[in-house]
Every structure is written in C-alpha cells, then in structure tokens.
Tab-separated table of C-alpha atoms in Angstrom:
chain	number	residue	atom	x	y	z
A	1	MET	CA	-0.015	-0.043	0.038
A	2	HIS	CA	1.078	3.585	-0.592
A	3	ARG	CA	2.594	4.817	2.472
A	4	GLY	CA	2.377	8.598	1.980
A	5	ILE	CA	5.121	11.137	1.684
A	6	PHE	CA	5.731	11.574	5.561
A	7	GLN	CA	6.903	7.786	5.712
A	8	LEU	CA	5.468	7.557	9.268
A	9	GLY	CA	6.278	3.863	9.573
A	10	LYS	CA	10.007	4.751	10.021
A	11	ILE	CA	9.240	6.666	13.265
A	12	LYS	CA	9.709	4.904	16.587
A	13	PRO	CA	6.396	4.054	17.910
A	14	VAL	CA	6.915	6.371	21.034
A	15	PHE	CA	7.364	9.414	18.823
A	16	GLN	CA	4.545	8.166	16.712
A	17	TRP	CA	2.389	8.145	19.857
A	18	ILE	CA	3.294	11.645	20.517
A	19	LEU	CA	2.479	13.092	17.201
A	20	LEU	CA	-0.621	11.138	16.977
A	21	ILE	CA	-1.993	12.591	20.319
A	22	VAL	CA	-1.004	16.184	19.216
A	23	LEU	CA	-2.776	15.690	15.939
A	24	SER	CA	-5.975	14.132	17.711
A	25	ALA	CA	-5.957	17.290	20.012
A	26	VAL	CA	-5.681	19.538	17.227
A	27	PHE	CA	-8.694	17.871	15.305
A	28	ALA	CA	-10.730	17.553	18.444
A	29	PHE	CA	-10.296	21.247	19.296
A	30	LEU	CA	-11.326	22.457	15.817
A	31	MET	CA	-14.433	20.210	16.141
A	32	GLU	CA	-15.182	21.571	19.336
A	33	LEU	CA	-15.071	25.120	17.936
A	34	ILE	CA	-17.754	24.286	15.437
A	35	HIS	CA	-19.537	22.572	18.068
A	36	LEU	CA	-19.602	19.262	16.259
A	37	PRO	CA	-21.046	16.408	18.274
A	38	GLY	CA	-18.822	13.679	19.681
A	39	ALA	CA	-15.523	15.898	18.893
A	40	LEU	CA	-13.545	14.011	21.528
A	41	LEU	CA	-13.902	10.730	19.734
A	42	LEU	CA	-14.069	12.108	16.155
A	43	GLY	CA	-11.007	13.869	16.490
A	44	PRO	CA	-8.739	11.066	17.372
A	45	MET	CA	-10.670	8.775	14.957
A	46	LEU	CA	-9.930	11.259	12.147
A	47	ALA	CA	-6.293	11.737	13.262
A	48	GLY	CA	-6.160	7.788	13.172
A	49	ILE	CA	-7.270	7.587	9.605
A	50	VAL	CA	-4.590	10.255	8.447
A	51	TRP	CA	-1.992	8.289	10.250
A	52	SER	CA	-2.960	4.864	8.886
A	53	LEU	CA	-3.251	6.291	5.267
A	54	HIS	CA	0.219	7.757	5.683
A	55	GLY	CA	2.156	4.587	6.691
A	56	GLY	CA	1.680	4.829	10.495
A	57	THR	CA	2.232	1.312	12.470
A	58	LEU	CA	0.381	2.043	15.733
A	59	GLN	CA	-2.437	-0.156	17.060
A	60	VAL	CA	-4.319	0.466	20.262
A	61	PRO	CA	-3.578	-2.527	22.720
A	62	LEU	CA	-6.461	-4.720	23.381
A	63	ASN	CA	-6.383	-4.214	27.220
A	64	LEU	CA	-6.475	-0.531	26.821
A	65	PHE	CA	-9.570	-0.918	24.439
A	66	VAL	CA	-11.284	-2.992	26.709
A	67	ALA	CA	-10.876	-0.497	29.511
A	68	ALA	CA	-12.434	2.030	27.197
A	69	GLN	CA	-15.240	-0.036	26.726
A	70	ALA	CA	-15.889	-0.289	30.511
A	71	ILE	CA	-15.785	3.396	31.115
A	72	ILE	CA	-18.142	3.842	28.267
A	73	GLY	CA	-20.589	1.234	30.076
A	74	CYS	CA	-20.212	3.405	33.154
A	75	LEU	CA	-21.137	6.433	31.183
A	76	VAL	CA	-24.397	4.938	30.055
A	77	ALA	CA	-25.259	3.920	33.533
A	78	GLN	CA	-24.566	7.455	34.624
A	79	SER	CA	-27.412	8.815	32.447
A	80	ILE	CA	-29.996	7.069	34.738
A	81	SER	CA	-31.846	9.394	37.220
A	82	SER	CA	-34.665	9.042	39.676
A	83	GLY	CA	-36.550	11.468	37.831
A	84	MET	CA	-36.230	9.506	34.594
A	85	LEU	CA	-37.366	6.154	36.376
A	86	SER	CA	-40.709	7.902	37.574
A	87	THR	CA	-41.336	9.325	34.252
A	88	PHE	CA	-40.896	5.975	32.565
A	89	ALA	CA	-43.164	4.579	35.184
A	90	GLN	CA	-45.912	6.688	34.027
A	91	HIS	CA	-45.339	6.471	30.367
A	92	TRP	CA	-43.838	3.038	29.858
A	93	LEU	CA	-46.268	1.525	27.354
A	94	LEU	CA	-46.020	4.866	25.219
A	95	PHE	CA	-42.322	4.685	25.316
A	96	LEU	CA	-42.150	1.077	24.403
A	97	LEU	CA	-44.251	1.659	21.420
A	98	ILE	CA	-42.251	4.628	20.214
A	99	VAL	CA	-38.845	3.015	20.854
A	100	LEU	CA	-39.783	-0.332	19.184
A	101	SER	CA	-41.345	1.545	16.174
A	102	THR	CA	-38.097	3.359	15.664
A	103	ILE	CA	-36.053	0.262	15.982
A	104	ALA	CA	-38.302	-1.506	13.691
A	105	ALA	CA	-37.848	1.159	10.923
A	106	SER	CA	-34.055	1.686	11.466
A	107	SER	CA	-33.795	-2.305	11.186
A	108	LEU	CA	-35.751	-2.260	7.897
A	109	MET	CA	-33.465	0.278	6.429
A	110	GLY	CA	-30.496	-1.757	7.679
A	111	TRP	CA	-31.898	-4.948	5.921
A	112	VAL	CA	-32.709	-3.107	2.697
A	113	ILE	CA	-28.980	-1.473	2.642
A	114	SER	CA	-27.821	-5.108	3.503
A	115	LYS	CA	-30.049	-6.743	0.816
A	116	LEU	CA	-28.848	-4.323	-1.765
A	117	LYS	CA	-25.363	-5.184	-0.995
A	118	VAL	CA	-24.522	-1.474	-0.561
A	119	LEU	CA	-22.230	-2.201	2.444
A	120	PRO	CA	-20.792	-5.657	3.331
A	121	GLY	CA	-22.296	-8.151	5.977
A	122	THR	CA	-23.942	-7.196	9.108
A	123	THR	CA	-22.362	-3.743	8.906
A	124	ALA	CA	-25.651	-1.951	7.544
A	125	ILE	CA	-27.620	-3.564	10.513
A	126	TRP	CA	-25.098	-2.095	12.998
A	127	GLY	CA	-24.685	1.064	11.555
A	128	SER	CA	-28.568	1.856	11.194
A	129	SER	CA	-29.107	1.361	14.903
A	130	PRO	CA	-30.970	4.473	15.797
A	131	GLY	CA	-28.674	5.387	18.936
A	132	ALA	CA	-25.975	4.358	21.175
A	133	ALA	CA	-23.303	5.006	18.488
A	134	ALA	CA	-20.300	4.211	20.636
A	135	ALA	CA	-21.784	1.058	21.842
A	136	MET	CA	-22.886	-0.136	18.524
A	137	VAL	CA	-19.355	0.281	17.093
A	138	LEU	CA	-17.968	-1.675	19.889
A	139	MET	CA	-20.399	-4.384	19.806
A	140	ALA	CA	-20.366	-4.341	16.150
A	141	GLU	CA	-16.695	-5.337	16.091
A	142	GLU	CA	-17.008	-8.051	18.741
A	143	PHE	CA	-19.850	-9.623	16.670
A	144	GLY	CA	-17.929	-9.659	13.462
A	145	ALA	CA	-19.028	-6.550	11.475
A	146	ASP	CA	-16.818	-3.968	10.117
A	147	ALA	CA	-16.473	-1.350	12.981
A	148	ARG	CA	-14.860	1.149	10.579
A	149	LEU	CA	-18.020	1.307	8.270
A	150	VAL	CA	-20.232	1.175	11.141
A	151	ALA	CA	-18.677	4.221	12.958
A	152	PHE	CA	-18.766	6.057	9.758
A	153	MET	CA	-22.652	5.446	9.436
A	154	GLN	CA	-23.378	5.802	13.209
A	155	TYR	CA	-21.359	9.239	13.564
A	156	LEU	CA	-22.687	10.478	10.265
A	157	ARG	CA	-26.207	10.051	11.743
A	158	VAL	CA	-25.257	11.730	14.926
A	159	ILE	CA	-23.998	14.712	13.194
A	160	VAL	CA	-27.046	14.987	10.863
A	161	VAL	CA	-29.665	14.266	13.835
A	162	ALA	CA	-28.108	16.776	16.032
A	163	SER	CA	-27.689	19.493	13.121
A	164	ALA	CA	-31.365	18.960	12.417
A	165	ALA	CA	-32.373	19.009	16.038
A	166	SER	CA	-30.565	22.472	16.556
A	167	VAL	CA	-32.150	24.109	13.349
A	168	ILE	CA	-35.693	22.958	14.175
A	169	ALA	CA	-35.229	23.964	17.948
A	170	ARG	CA	-34.634	27.614	16.583
A	171	PHE	CA	-38.527	27.633	15.578
A	172	TRP	CA	-39.449	27.163	19.189
A	173	VAL	CA	-36.728	28.479	21.358
A	174	ASP	CA	-34.027	31.075	21.047
A	175	THR	CA	-30.959	29.787	22.151
A	176	SER	CA	-28.548	32.734	20.937
A	177	GLY	CA	-28.314	33.999	24.526
A	178	THR	CA	-27.060	30.852	25.960
A	179	THR	CA	-23.691	29.565	26.452
A	180	ALA	CA	-22.425	26.174	27.133
A	181	ALA	CA	-20.955	25.454	30.689
A	182	ALA	CA	-17.318	25.518	30.829
A	183	ILE	CA	-15.683	22.044	30.900
A	184	ILE	CA	-13.887	21.567	33.941
A	185	TRP	CA	-10.915	19.027	32.746
A	186	PHE	CA	-9.451	18.325	35.995
A	187	PRO	CA	-11.806	18.565	38.942
A	188	PRO	CA	-10.689	17.737	42.611
A	189	LEU	CA	-10.458	13.809	42.860
A	190	GLN	CA	-13.274	12.385	44.639
A	191	TRP	CA	-13.909	8.902	46.241
A	192	ALA	CA	-16.943	8.491	43.697
A	193	THR	CA	-14.238	8.583	40.871
A	194	ALA	CA	-12.315	5.760	42.604
A	195	GLU	CA	-15.726	3.759	43.110
A	196	THR	CA	-16.388	4.233	39.362
A	197	LEU	CA	-12.892	2.787	38.474
A	198	LEU	CA	-13.507	-0.107	40.658
A	199	LEU	CA	-16.794	-0.708	39.013
A	200	ALA	CA	-15.147	-0.599	35.667
A	201	LEU	CA	-12.525	-3.180	36.733
A	202	ALA	CA	-14.985	-5.305	38.250
A	203	GLY	CA	-17.167	-5.438	35.254
A	204	ILE	CA	-14.080	-6.387	33.082
A	205	ILE	CA	-13.189	-9.281	35.337
A	206	ILE	CA	-16.632	-10.512	35.608
A	207	ALA	CA	-17.219	-10.254	31.842
A	208	ARG	CA	-13.981	-11.936	31.048
A	209	LEU	CA	-14.778	-15.080	33.512
A	210	ALA	CA	-18.259	-15.352	32.414
A	211	ARG	CA	-17.238	-14.881	28.843
A	212	ILE	CA	-20.044	-12.426	28.053
A	213	PRO	CA	-20.240	-10.771	24.487
A	214	SER	CA	-19.545	-7.235	24.785
A	215	GLY	CA	-19.480	-7.788	28.516
A	216	ALA	CA	-16.799	-5.326	29.164
A	217	MET	CA	-19.329	-2.452	28.359
A	218	LEU	CA	-22.591	-4.425	29.518
A	219	VAL	CA	-21.526	-5.672	32.996
A	220	PRO	CA	-20.414	-2.244	34.240
A	221	MET	CA	-23.529	-0.537	32.791
A	222	ILE	CA	-26.020	-2.991	34.337
A	223	LEU	CA	-24.095	-3.007	37.646
A	224	GLY	CA	-23.780	0.749	37.613
A	225	MET	CA	-27.484	1.086	36.835
A	226	ALA	CA	-28.399	-1.060	39.906
A	227	LEU	CA	-26.016	0.624	42.213
A	228	GLN	CA	-26.692	4.093	41.339
A	229	SER	CA	-30.535	3.817	41.151
A	230	SER	CA	-30.377	2.185	44.736
A	231	GLN	CA	-28.121	4.948	45.764
A	232	LEU	CA	-25.252	2.701	46.787
A	233	MET	CA	-22.927	4.696	44.667
A	234	LYS	CA	-22.589	7.781	42.508
A	235	ILE	CA	-20.646	7.276	39.200
A	236	ASP	CA	-18.409	9.934	38.515
A	237	LEU	CA	-16.407	10.177	35.366
A	238	PRO	CA	-14.315	13.292	35.094
A	239	GLU	CA	-13.782	14.770	31.622
A	240	TRP	CA	-10.129	13.852	31.470
A	241	LEU	CA	-10.979	10.149	31.902
A	242	LEU	CA	-13.896	10.317	29.427
A	243	SER	CA	-11.749	12.224	27.011
A	244	ILE	CA	-8.884	9.268	27.169
A	245	ALA	CA	-11.740	6.726	26.670
A	246	TYR	CA	-13.174	8.429	23.657
A	247	ALA	CA	-9.597	8.875	22.318
A	248	LEU	CA	-8.855	5.154	22.622
A	249	MET	CA	-12.092	4.173	20.784
A	250	GLY	CA	-11.348	6.805	17.971
A	251	TRP	CA	-7.882	5.408	17.559
A	252	ARG	CA	-9.104	1.729	17.421
A	253	ILE	CA	-11.424	2.655	14.613
A	254	GLY	CA	-9.460	5.188	12.909
A	255	LEU	CA	-6.054	3.186	12.614
A	256	GLY	CA	-7.731	0.296	10.919
A	257	PHE	CA	-8.936	2.490	8.137
A	258	THR	CA	-7.557	1.724	4.629
A	259	ARG	CA	-7.949	3.412	1.244
A	260	ALA	CA	-10.402	0.603	0.295
A	261	VAL	CA	-12.624	1.178	3.425
A	262	LEU	CA	-12.735	4.897	2.669
A	263	LYS	CA	-13.552	4.242	-0.934
A	264	HIS	CA	-16.201	1.789	0.007
A	265	ALA	CA	-17.665	4.274	2.644
A	266	PHE	CA	-17.902	7.143	0.154
A	267	ARG	CA	-19.366	4.979	-2.693
A	268	ALA	CA	-22.282	4.188	-0.332
A	269	LEU	CA	-22.600	7.706	1.171
A	270	PRO	CA	-25.639	8.637	-0.873
A	271	GLN	CA	-27.572	5.583	0.256
A	272	ILE	CA	-26.613	6.023	3.812
A	273	ILE	CA	-27.652	9.647	3.832
A	274	LEU	CA	-30.991	8.609	2.375
A	275	SER	CA	-31.466	6.165	5.017
A	276	ILE	CA	-30.611	8.844	7.703
A	277	VAL	CA	-33.207	11.251	6.253
A	278	LEU	CA	-35.895	8.751	6.125
A	279	LEU	CA	-35.221	7.683	9.742
A	280	ILE	CA	-35.410	11.394	10.896
A	281	GLY	CA	-38.528	11.690	8.867
A	282	PHE	CA	-40.101	8.761	10.578
A	283	CYS	CA	-39.090	10.060	14.241
A	284	GLY	CA	-40.775	13.322	12.928
A	285	GLY	CA	-44.018	11.539	12.133
A	286	LEU	CA	-43.820	9.772	15.686
A	287	ALA	CA	-43.232	13.316	17.340
A	288	TRP	CA	-46.422	14.901	15.371
A	289	LEU	CA	-48.434	12.047	16.898
A	290	LEU	CA	-47.132	12.679	20.214
A	291	ALA	CA	-47.945	16.233	20.008
A	292	GLU	CA	-51.465	15.818	18.163
A	293	HIS	CA	-52.873	12.898	20.336
A	294	PHE	CA	-51.032	13.299	23.532
A	295	HIS	CA	-51.070	17.265	23.995
A	296	LEU	CA	-47.199	17.194	24.151
A	297	ASP	CA	-45.109	20.291	23.391
A	298	PRO	CA	-43.903	20.016	19.826
A	299	LEU	CA	-40.335	20.633	20.469
A	300	THR	CA	-40.504	18.201	23.478
A	301	ALA	CA	-41.982	15.436	21.437
A	302	TYR	CA	-39.402	16.043	18.534
A	303	LEU	CA	-36.380	15.924	20.837
A	304	ALA	CA	-37.691	13.014	22.730
A	305	THR	CA	-37.891	10.810	19.570
A	306	SER	CA	-34.938	12.102	17.763
A	307	PRO	CA	-33.067	9.098	16.848
A	308	GLY	CA	-29.431	9.471	18.447
A	309	GLY	CA	-27.039	12.447	19.445
A	310	MET	CA	-28.352	11.958	23.211
A	311	ASP	CA	-25.850	14.527	24.856
A	312	THR	CA	-26.531	17.126	22.200
A	313	ILE	CA	-30.412	16.447	22.612
A	314	ALA	CA	-29.991	17.102	26.282
A	315	VAL	CA	-28.262	20.217	25.687
A	316	ILE	CA	-30.930	21.607	23.372
A	317	ALA	CA	-33.785	20.417	25.733
A	318	ALA	CA	-31.968	22.321	28.713
A	319	THR	CA	-31.977	25.601	26.872
A	320	SER	CA	-35.802	25.948	26.783
A	321	GLN	CA	-38.210	26.540	29.517
A	322	ASN	CA	-41.177	24.856	27.537
A	323	VAL	CA	-39.358	21.572	27.129
A	324	ASP	CA	-40.102	18.616	29.526
A	325	LEU	CA	-36.539	17.630	30.071
A	326	GLU	CA	-37.371	14.567	32.037
A	327	PHE	CA	-39.699	13.155	29.160
A	328	VAL	CA	-36.904	13.968	26.718
A	329	MET	CA	-34.258	12.095	28.571
A	330	ALA	CA	-36.440	9.252	29.698
A	331	LEU	CA	-37.556	8.346	26.223
A	332	GLN	CA	-33.811	8.832	24.945
A	333	THR	CA	-32.587	6.638	27.633
A	334	VAL	CA	-35.082	3.811	26.992
A	335	ARG	CA	-34.124	3.752	23.261
A	336	LEU	CA	-30.678	3.738	24.282
A	337	PHE	CA	-30.963	0.631	26.645
A	338	LEU	CA	-33.264	-1.314	24.142
A	339	VAL	CA	-30.816	-0.507	21.128
A	340	ILE	CA	-28.156	-1.874	23.186
A	341	PHE	CA	-29.959	-5.110	24.352
A	342	LEU	CA	-31.834	-5.857	21.127
A	343	GLY	CA	-28.957	-4.909	18.721
A	344	PRO	CA	-27.104	-8.476	18.794
A	345	VAL	CA	-30.497	-10.229	18.543
A	346	LEU	CA	-31.806	-8.077	15.661
A	347	ALA	CA	-28.244	-8.345	13.860
A	348	ARG	CA	-28.227	-12.188	14.238
A	349	LEU	CA	-31.869	-12.575	13.163
A	350	ILE	CA	-31.519	-10.322	9.883
A	351	ALA	CA	-27.818	-11.660	8.928
A	352	ARG	CA	-29.415	-15.287	9.074
A	353	LYS	CA	-32.125	-14.383	6.375
A	354	THR	CA	-30.033	-11.901	4.230
A	355	VAL	CA	-26.399	-11.871	4.587
A	356	THR	CA	-23.907	-14.524	3.018
A	357	GLU	CA	-21.186	-12.312	1.932
A	358	PRO	CA	-18.055	-11.540	4.099
A	359	SER	CA	-18.496	-8.582	6.573
A	360	VAL	CA	-15.281	-6.897	6.534
A	361	VAL	CA	-13.759	-4.668	4.014
A	362	SER	CA	-9.959	-5.077	3.890
C-alpha cells in the first residue's frame, strides 16, 4: 500500500504516539470550536485515519480498548436518574411503542441496505441502529461486522440528527443568548471517581470470567444502573477520563482504516444519507403523533423521538423552559438501552435471513 510522503512507519512508536496525540488534540479542538457532536471521539478517529493512510504502524493495545469499553458502560449507567425512572413508570407503554417502532424502522433500512449489498455483511444493520453510537461500534466489532464502516454510519447520523435538532429547535426557542457550561477537565479527585474505576475493573473481570459478549461494556453498565438507582454509589467520570476513553475508541477505529474502506464508505454515502433522512422523517412523524394525540409540546416531542445524539439533545432541551426535560431524557434513555440489548439479537436474526457475503472490507 502507498505509505504517504511522510513515511510515518519509519518513526519510533513512542514518537508516533506523541505526534498522534497532538494531531488528535488539534482535530478535536477544531471540531469543538464548530460544536460538532462527539468531537472527543471523532478527532482521534480522524487523526487515526490520517495516520494509517500515511503509513503509521500504531495499534491500540487490546487491554486499553477493553478499559475504554468499561468506561463507556459506566457513562451509559450514569445517565439514569430517579426522575427518569418515575417518568418511565408513568409512560412505559407509550415509550416502548415509540422506541420499538423506531428500532423496527431502522432495522428495515439496515436490511434493505444489506440486501442491496451497498455495505458488506451485517455492517448496515449495526450502522443503522438508532442511537448508542459508541456502543454499537464496540459491539459490532465483537460480533464480526466492520467497525470502521459502522462508525462511519453511526457518527454521520449523529452529526445529521444533532444538526437537524438544532435547526428545528430555533423555531420554538431562542438559544442565541445561552452559553455552554465551561468544561472542567481536572476537577478535584473524589472517592466516587475511585468507586467508578473499581466498578469498571469489576465489570471487566466478571465479563472475562463469564465470557459475556460485549461484557466489558454491558456488565459495568448493568451493575452501575443497579448501584446508582439504589443510591449505593454515585458514578463520577471526570472529563479527562472520558476523553481518554473516547480517544482510545477513536484510535482503535481510525487506525484500522484503509484506502479501500474509505472508498467503499464514500461510494455508499448517498444511500447512507438517504437512510438517515428517512429515519429522521419517521421519528418526526412519531413526534407529530405525540403532539397531536397526547397534547405534548412539539419541541419536547421532537427532541424525545430524535434518533441519536443523546448528549446534544440534552443540551438543546435544557435551553428551553417549555421543554419537558425529564420526558425527553427518559425516552432517549429507554431507546438507548433497548438498542444496546436488542442490537445483537436483531443483527443475528436479519443476518441469518439476508447476509451471506463477508462482513469486513480489507
């Protein structure tokens, strides 16, 4: 393969890592400046792609990648609050109907893309999942799909959905006077942070002993939900720790990219964008039904049903006094968990019926 004009492979690995970290920080900073969702993951991923295409020889050690999975599991568990649980108890049937309808629509689109052989193997099925982008990329790799193309689909959807939600929110709420909260990168160390790290480590050990698929993420997530909801612990993830986990994930994906993978991804771009637009339209229809028949605020309904970009949706919802934040986040959280738990089942089911070709582009 063409190794680029910089001949990065000739540089000692320690210096390659230093340069890659600097490049990742620059990309992430530029993405943060334009408020791009997932900048802390996308920046390192883009840096990894550039590095790989120019002959870099780095790979993320498996143990570090597993640790990143565990931190992401703790992050998902952290999103649960007592307010969300009570909101779910009041509207559980409605939430399930909306979420299952969205998952069914996204699975249908994934099946169509897979059937038309736009993307290889089960990649389209994992990539079409409506939410839990980081989790879907992690699980897709473990179940044999091409994590690089899954990441391309998932984060393209996150960007499109977040942008659409921001534009639509302008019709109901003026956010021009609001400012994002300052990020505290290195807060004072707390015992809750140590407890969270112990939770992640325990999850990794249990998952390894029990040989649970995607267990490094799922076990800390389930344990964290149970412990935090029962107020036995508080999950604390400082920004520096999350940024490390995101960077490891981004490098794991980006360093695996080749020219063939990028060519395949861009060739499938029109179909991928069409599937994203259709999914947004479908969720918009669900929001209209909520607003019409359940007398819900239109913006609350739209943000609650938006397929992905949970952190961005939370920011938009929090800037409006008219939005029911608990309703939005409860519905988003229900979808997050159902997507994570149903993802492997749906991927296997659809793959058995439609997919016979190899699942990875080399």
